[in-house]
Short mmCIF file of C-alpha atoms and ligand atoms in Angstrom, two decimals:
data_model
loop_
_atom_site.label_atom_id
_atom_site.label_comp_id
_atom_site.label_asym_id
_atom_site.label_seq_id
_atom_site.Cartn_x
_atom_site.Cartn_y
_atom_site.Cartn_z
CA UNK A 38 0.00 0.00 0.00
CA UNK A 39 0.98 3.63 -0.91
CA UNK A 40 1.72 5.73 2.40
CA UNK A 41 0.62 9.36 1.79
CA UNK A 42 3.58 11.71 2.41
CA UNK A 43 3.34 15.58 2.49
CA UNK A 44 4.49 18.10 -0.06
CA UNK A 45 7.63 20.07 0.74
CA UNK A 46 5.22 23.06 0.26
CA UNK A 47 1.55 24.08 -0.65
CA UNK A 48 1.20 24.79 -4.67
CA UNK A 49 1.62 28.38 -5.17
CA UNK A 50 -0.80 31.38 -4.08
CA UNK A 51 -2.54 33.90 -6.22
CA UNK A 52 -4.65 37.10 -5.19
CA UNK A 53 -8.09 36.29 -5.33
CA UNK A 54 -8.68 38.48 -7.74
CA UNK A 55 -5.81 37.20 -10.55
CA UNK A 56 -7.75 35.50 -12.84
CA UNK A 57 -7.03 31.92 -14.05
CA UNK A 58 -6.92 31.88 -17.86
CA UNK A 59 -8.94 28.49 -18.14
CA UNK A 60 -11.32 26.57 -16.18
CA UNK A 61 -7.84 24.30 -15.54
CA UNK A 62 -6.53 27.26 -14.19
CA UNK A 63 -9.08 27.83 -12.02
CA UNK A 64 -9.01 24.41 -10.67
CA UNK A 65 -5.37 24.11 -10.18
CA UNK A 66 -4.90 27.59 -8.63
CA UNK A 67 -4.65 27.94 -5.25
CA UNK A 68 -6.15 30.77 -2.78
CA UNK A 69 -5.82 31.87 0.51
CA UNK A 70 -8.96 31.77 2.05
CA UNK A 71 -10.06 32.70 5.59
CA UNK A 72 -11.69 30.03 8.30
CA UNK A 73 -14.60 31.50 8.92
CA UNK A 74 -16.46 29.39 10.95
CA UNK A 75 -16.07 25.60 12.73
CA UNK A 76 -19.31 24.19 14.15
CA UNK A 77 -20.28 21.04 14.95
CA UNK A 78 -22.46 19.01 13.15
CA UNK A 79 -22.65 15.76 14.61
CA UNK A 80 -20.07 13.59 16.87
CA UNK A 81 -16.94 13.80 15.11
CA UNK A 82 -18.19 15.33 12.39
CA UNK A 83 -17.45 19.80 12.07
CA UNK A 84 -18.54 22.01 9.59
CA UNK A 85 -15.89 24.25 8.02
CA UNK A 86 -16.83 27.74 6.83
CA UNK A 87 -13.91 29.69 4.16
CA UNK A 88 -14.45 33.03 2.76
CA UNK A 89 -12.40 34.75 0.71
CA UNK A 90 -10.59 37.53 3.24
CA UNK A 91 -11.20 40.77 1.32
CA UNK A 92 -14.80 39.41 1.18
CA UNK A 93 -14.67 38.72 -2.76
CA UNK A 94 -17.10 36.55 -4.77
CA UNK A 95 -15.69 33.28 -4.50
CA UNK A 96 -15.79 30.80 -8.00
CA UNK A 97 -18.99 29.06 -9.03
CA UNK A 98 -19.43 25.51 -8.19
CA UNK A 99 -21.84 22.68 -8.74
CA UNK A 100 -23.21 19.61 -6.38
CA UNK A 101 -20.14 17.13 -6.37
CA UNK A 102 -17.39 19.68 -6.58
CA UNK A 103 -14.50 19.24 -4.21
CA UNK A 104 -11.65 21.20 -2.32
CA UNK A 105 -8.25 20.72 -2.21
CA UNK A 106 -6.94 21.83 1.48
CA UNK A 107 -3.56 22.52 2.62
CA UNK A 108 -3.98 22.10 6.68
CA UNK A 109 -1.66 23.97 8.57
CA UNK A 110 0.88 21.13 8.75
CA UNK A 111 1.47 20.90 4.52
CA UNK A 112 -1.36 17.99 4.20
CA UNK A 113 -3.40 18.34 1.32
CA UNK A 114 -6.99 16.29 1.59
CA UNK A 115 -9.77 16.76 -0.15
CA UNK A 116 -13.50 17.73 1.34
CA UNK A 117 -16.38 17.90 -0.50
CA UNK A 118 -18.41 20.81 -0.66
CA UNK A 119 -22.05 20.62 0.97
CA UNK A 120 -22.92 24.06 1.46
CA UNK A 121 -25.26 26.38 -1.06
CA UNK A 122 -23.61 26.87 -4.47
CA UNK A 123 -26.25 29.93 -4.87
CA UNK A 124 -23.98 31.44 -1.97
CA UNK A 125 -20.87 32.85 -3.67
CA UNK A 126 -19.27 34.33 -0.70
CA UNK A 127 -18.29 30.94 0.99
CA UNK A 128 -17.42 27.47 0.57
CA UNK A 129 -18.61 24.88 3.86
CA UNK A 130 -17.06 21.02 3.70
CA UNK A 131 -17.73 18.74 6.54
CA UNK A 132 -15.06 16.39 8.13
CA UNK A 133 -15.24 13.59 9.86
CA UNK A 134 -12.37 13.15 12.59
CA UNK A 135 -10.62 9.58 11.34
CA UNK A 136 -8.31 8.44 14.70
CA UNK A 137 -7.52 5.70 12.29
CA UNK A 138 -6.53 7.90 8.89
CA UNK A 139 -3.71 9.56 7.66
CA UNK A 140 -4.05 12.28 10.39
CA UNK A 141 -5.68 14.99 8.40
CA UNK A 142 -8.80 15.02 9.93
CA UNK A 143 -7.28 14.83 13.24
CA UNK A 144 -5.43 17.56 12.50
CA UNK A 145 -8.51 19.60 11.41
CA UNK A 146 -10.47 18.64 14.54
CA UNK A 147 -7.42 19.43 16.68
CA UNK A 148 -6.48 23.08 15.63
CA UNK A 149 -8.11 26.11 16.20
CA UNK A 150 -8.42 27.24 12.38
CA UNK A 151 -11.28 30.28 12.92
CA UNK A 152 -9.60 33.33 11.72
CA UNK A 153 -6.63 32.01 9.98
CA UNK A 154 -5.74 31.30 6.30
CA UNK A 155 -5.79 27.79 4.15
CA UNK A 156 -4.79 27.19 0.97
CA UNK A 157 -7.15 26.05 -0.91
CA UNK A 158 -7.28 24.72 -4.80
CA UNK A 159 -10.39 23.90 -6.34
CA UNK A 160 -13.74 23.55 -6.51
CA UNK A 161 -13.27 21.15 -8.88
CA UNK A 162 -16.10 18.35 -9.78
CA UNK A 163 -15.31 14.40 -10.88
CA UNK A 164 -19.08 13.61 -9.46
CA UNK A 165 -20.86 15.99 -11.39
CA UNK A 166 -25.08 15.84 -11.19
CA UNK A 167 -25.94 14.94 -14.76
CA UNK A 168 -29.89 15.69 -15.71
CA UNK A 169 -31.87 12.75 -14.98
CA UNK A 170 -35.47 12.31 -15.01
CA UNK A 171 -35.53 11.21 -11.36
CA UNK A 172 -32.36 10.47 -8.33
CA UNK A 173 -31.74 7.80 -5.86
CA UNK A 174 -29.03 8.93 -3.58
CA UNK A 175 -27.44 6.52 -1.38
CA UNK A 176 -24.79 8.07 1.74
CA UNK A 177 -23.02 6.60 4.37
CA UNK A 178 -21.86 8.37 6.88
CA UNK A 179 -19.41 11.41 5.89
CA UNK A 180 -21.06 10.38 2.47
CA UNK A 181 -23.27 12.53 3.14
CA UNK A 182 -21.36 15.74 2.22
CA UNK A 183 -21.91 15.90 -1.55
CA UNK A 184 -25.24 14.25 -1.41
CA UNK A 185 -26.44 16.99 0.52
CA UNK A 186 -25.54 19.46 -2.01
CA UNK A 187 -27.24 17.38 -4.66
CA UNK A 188 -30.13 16.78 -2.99
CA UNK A 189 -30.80 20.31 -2.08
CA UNK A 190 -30.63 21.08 -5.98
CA UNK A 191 -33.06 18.56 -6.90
CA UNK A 192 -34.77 19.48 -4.11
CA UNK A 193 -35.18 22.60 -5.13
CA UNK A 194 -35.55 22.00 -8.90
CA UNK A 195 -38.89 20.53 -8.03
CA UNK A 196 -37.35 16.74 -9.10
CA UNK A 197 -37.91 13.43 -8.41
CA UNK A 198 -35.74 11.61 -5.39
CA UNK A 199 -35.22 8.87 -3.11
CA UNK A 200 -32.53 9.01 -0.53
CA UNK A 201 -31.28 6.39 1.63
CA UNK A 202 -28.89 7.96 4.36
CA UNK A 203 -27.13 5.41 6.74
CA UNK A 204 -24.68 6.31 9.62
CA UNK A 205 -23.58 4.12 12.65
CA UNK A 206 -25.96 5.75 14.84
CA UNK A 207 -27.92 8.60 15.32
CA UNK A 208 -24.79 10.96 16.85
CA UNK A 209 -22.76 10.27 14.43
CA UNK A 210 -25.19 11.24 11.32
CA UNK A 211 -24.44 14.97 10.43
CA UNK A 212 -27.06 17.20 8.40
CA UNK A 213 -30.35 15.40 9.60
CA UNK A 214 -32.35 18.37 10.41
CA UNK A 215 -31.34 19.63 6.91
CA UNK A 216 -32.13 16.74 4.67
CA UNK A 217 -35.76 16.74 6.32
CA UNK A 218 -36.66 20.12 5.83
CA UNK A 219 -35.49 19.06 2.29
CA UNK A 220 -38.14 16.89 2.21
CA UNK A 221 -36.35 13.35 2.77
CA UNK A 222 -38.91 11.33 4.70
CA UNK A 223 -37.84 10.09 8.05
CA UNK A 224 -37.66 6.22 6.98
CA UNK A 225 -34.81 6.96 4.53
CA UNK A 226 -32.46 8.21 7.35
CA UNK A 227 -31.54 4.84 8.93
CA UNK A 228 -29.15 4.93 11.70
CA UNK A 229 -27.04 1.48 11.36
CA UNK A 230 -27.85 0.59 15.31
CA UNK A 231 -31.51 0.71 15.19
CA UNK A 232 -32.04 -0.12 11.11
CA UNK A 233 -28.83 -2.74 10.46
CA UNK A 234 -27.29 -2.34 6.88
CA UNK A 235 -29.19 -0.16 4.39
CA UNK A 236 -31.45 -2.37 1.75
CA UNK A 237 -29.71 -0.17 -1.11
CA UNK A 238 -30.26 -3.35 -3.87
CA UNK A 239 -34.40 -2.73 -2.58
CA UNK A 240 -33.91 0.72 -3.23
CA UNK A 241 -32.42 0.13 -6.62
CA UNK A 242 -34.56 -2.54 -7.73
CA UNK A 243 -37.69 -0.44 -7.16
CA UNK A 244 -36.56 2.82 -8.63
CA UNK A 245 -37.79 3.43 -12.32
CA UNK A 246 -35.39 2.33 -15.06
CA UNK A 247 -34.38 5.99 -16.19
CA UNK A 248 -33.39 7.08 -12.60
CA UNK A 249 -30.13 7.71 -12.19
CA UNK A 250 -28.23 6.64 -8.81
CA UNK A 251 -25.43 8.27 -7.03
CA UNK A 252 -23.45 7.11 -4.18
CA UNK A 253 -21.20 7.85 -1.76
CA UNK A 254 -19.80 6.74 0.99
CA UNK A 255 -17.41 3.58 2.72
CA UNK A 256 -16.27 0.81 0.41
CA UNK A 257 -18.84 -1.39 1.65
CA UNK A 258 -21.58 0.68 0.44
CA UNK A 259 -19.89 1.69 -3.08
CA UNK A 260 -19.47 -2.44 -4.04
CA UNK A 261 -23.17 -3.11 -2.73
CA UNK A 262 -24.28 -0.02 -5.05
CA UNK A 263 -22.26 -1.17 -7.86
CA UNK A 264 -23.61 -5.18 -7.44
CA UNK A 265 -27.32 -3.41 -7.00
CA UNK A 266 -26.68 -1.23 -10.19
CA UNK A 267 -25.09 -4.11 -12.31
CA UNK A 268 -28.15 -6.50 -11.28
CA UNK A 269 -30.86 -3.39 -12.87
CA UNK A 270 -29.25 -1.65 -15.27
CA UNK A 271 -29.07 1.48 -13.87
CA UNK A 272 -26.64 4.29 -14.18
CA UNK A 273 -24.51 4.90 -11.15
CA UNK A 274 -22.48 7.53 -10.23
CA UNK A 275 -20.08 7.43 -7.14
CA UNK A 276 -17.17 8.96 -5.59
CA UNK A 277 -14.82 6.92 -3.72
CA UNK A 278 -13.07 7.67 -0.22
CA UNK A 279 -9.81 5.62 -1.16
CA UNK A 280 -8.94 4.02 -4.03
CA UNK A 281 -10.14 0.77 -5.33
CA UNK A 282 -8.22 -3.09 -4.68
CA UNK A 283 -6.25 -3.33 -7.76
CA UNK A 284 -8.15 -6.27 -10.10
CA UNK A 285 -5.81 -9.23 -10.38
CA UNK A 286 -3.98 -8.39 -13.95
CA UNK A 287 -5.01 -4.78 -14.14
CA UNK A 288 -3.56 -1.41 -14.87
CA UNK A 289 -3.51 -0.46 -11.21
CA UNK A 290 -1.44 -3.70 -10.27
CA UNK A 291 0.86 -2.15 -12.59
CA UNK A 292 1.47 1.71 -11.26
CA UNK A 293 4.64 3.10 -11.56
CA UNK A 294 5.87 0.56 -14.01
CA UNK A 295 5.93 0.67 -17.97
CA UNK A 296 7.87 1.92 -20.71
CA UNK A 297 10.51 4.67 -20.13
CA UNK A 298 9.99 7.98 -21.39
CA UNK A 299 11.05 12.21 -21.28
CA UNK A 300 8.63 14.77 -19.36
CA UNK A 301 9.49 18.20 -20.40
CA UNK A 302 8.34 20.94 -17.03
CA UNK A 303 8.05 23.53 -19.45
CA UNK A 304 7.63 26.31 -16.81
CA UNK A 305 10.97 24.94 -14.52
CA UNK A 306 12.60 25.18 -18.05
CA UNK A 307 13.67 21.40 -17.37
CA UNK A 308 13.31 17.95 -19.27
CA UNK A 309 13.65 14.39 -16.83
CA UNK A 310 13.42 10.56 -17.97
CA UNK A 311 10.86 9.06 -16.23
CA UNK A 312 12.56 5.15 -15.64
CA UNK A 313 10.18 2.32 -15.92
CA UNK A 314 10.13 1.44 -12.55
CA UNK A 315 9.53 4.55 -11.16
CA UNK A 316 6.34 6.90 -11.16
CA UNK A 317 6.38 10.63 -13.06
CA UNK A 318 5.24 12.29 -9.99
CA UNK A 319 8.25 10.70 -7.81
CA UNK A 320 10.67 12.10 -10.67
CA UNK A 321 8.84 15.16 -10.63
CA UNK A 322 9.56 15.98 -7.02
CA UNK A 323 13.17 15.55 -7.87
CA UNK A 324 13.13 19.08 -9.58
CA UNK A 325 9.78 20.33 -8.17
CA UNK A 326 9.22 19.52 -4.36
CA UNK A 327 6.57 21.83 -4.24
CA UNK A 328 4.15 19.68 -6.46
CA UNK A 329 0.60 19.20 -4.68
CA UNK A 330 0.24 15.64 -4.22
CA UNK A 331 -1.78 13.47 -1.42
CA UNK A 332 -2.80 10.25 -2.12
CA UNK A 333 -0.04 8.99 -4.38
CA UNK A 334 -2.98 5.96 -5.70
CA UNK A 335 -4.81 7.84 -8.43
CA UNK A 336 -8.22 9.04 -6.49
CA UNK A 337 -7.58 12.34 -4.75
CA UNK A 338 -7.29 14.99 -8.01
CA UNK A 339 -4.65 16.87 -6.11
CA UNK A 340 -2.17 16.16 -8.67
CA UNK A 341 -4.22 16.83 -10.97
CA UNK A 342 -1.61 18.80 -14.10
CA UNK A 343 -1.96 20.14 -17.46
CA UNK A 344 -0.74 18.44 -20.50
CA UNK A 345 0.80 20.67 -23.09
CA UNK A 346 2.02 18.26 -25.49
CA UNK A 347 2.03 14.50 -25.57
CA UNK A 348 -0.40 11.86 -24.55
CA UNK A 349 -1.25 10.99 -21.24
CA UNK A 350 -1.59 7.22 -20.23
CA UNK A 351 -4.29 7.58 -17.47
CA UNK A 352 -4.29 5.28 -14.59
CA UNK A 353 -6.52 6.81 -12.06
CA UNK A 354 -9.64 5.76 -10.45
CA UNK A 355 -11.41 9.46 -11.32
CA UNK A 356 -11.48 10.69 -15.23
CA UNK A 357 -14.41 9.91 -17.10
CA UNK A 358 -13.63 7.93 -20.45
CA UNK A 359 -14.60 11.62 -21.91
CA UNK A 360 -11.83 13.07 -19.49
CA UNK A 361 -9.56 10.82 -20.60
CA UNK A 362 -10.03 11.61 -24.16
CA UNK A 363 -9.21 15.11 -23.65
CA UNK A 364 -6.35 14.63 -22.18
CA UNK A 365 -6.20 18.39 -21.26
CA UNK A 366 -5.03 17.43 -17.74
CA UNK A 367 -3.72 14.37 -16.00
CA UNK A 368 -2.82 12.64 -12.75
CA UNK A 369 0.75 12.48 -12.30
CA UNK A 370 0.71 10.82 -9.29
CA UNK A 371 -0.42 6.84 -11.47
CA UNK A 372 -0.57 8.30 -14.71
CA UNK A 373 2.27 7.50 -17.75
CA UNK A 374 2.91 8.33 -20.83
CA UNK A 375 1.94 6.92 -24.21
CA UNK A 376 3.95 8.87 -26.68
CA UNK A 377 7.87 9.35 -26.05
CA UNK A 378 7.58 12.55 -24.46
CA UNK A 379 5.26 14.65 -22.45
CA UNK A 380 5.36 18.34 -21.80
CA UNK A 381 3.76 19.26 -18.54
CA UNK A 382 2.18 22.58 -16.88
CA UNK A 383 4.90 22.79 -14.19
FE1 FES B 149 -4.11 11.79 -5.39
FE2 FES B 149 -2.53 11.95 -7.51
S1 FES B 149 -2.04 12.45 -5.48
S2 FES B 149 -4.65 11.54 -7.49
#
């Protein structure tokens, strides 16, 4: 297994108000932005409020869309954004404290953030809400961050939706008083210790065949949504936590090996061979230390970098075949190259 390490030092910082020249730009920049507020929404689980500090219109963002923090410490971990998009003036992500993690959300618990600065890239979106004629959403747990943000959409859209919202217990399920007033009935917020497991192949099996379902949540819950989905047919979105056990004989088995090849950092003004036995981001860091990176497996997006010239060999567990196609950007962190040389953003 991959052990996260942290960046020498947060990507770099731009004004608020310096404009990125794409929507890549904007979703590799990083800002300062101010902690506005920490509340607590459930045990273990706070509510984190940024604003920009001059009090500046902060960029649009849709359900699904994620941050990229830098904590205090150099971490970078991602928190999806379950506040109002119709509110341009902050951003809110939830986090669940994880004694067990990689010590981000410890660290986030622990430290008194109101009042000072994070960097923060982002919003960007790999679980975007596509128009569907009606929704089932299935959360568990901290799950429940980006499903809130859909749901209030749809909610408010006037569209069809089921949720089914499980958590170990009562305490520990944040945003309850919320998803009600959205109109989620009390019998599809199921508290593990009174309820057991969530019946999410039920719930699959007797949504219509056009609905589309997103998920989100443990591992447990993603495979049951995936075996429920496979069984009916229907579309399913999801957004995973970690990244998935490589299948025997796959791609992911095979991360950081391959053919050798030249990356070109056009900005650093330097070009590197990439071996075959080691990854482009570790050869990367060589030159670069300050290269956002987090989960080193292919399903954070803080790597996320622009292609200039070449063609990307994606390995990651979050571009869409269309992403992929593109090619516009790539994860450096699992991702090769298919063509002799690559010319990279950095
Ligand atoms: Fe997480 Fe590359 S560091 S996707």
């Amino acid at each position: 297994m991959t052990v996260a390490t942290t960046p020498a030092g947060p990507a770099p910082t731009v004004p608020s108000s310096a404009a990125p020249a794409t929507d890549a730009d904007a979703r590799l920049t990083a800002r300062a932005l101010l902690v506005k507020q920490v509340r607590a929404e459930a045990a273990d689980v706070v509510s984190i409020t940024l604003t920009d500090p001059d009090g500046a219109e902060l960029p649009e963002w849709q359900p699904g869309a994620h941050l990229d923090l830098t904590l205090p410490s150099g971490r970078i971990r991602q928190y999806s954004l379950c506040g109002d998009p119709a509110d341009r003036r902050s951003y809110t992500v939830a986090v669940l404290r994880e004694v067990s993690g990689r010590g981000g959300s410890v660290e986030l618990h622990d430290t008194a953030l109101v009042g000072r600065t994070l960097d923060v890239r982002g919003p960007r979106n790999h679980f975007e809400l596509r128009p569907a004629p009606s929704y089932v959403f299935l959360a568990g747990g901290i799950g429940i961050t980006p499903i809130l943000a859909m749901v209030r959409q749809v909610a408010r859209e006037g569209g069809s939706w089921r949720l089914l919202y499980g958590g170990r217990d009562c305490r520990h399920m944040a945003f309850v008083d919320e998803l009600l007033a959205l109109g989620a009935a009390p019998g599809q917020i199921l508290p593990q210790d009174v309820h057991g497991l969530l019946d999410l192949a039920g719930a699959v099996a007797q949504a219509p065949s056009d609905a589309v379902v997103y998920a989100c949540g443990p591992e447990g819950l993603l495979r049951a949504a995936e075996e429920a989905c496979e069984r009916t047919g229907h579309t399913l979105c999801l957004e995973r936590f970690g990244s998935q056990a490589p299948k025997e004989g796959s791609v992911a088995q095979e991360i950081g090996t391959g053919e050798q090849f030249e990356v070109e950092l056009r900005r650093t003004g330097v070009t590197l061979v990439v071996p075959p036995d080691r990854t482009l981001l570790s050869v990367v860091l060589d030159v670069a230390p300050s290269v956002p990176y987090s989960c080193e497996e292919g399903y954070c997006g803080t790597c996320e970098t622009k292609v200039l010239e070449g063609v990307a060999d994606h390995r990651d567990d979050i571009f869409t075949p269309e992403e992929r196609a593109r090619g516009a950007t790539m994860m450096i962190c699992v991702g090769r190259s298919k063509s002799p040389r690559l010319v990279l953003d950095l």
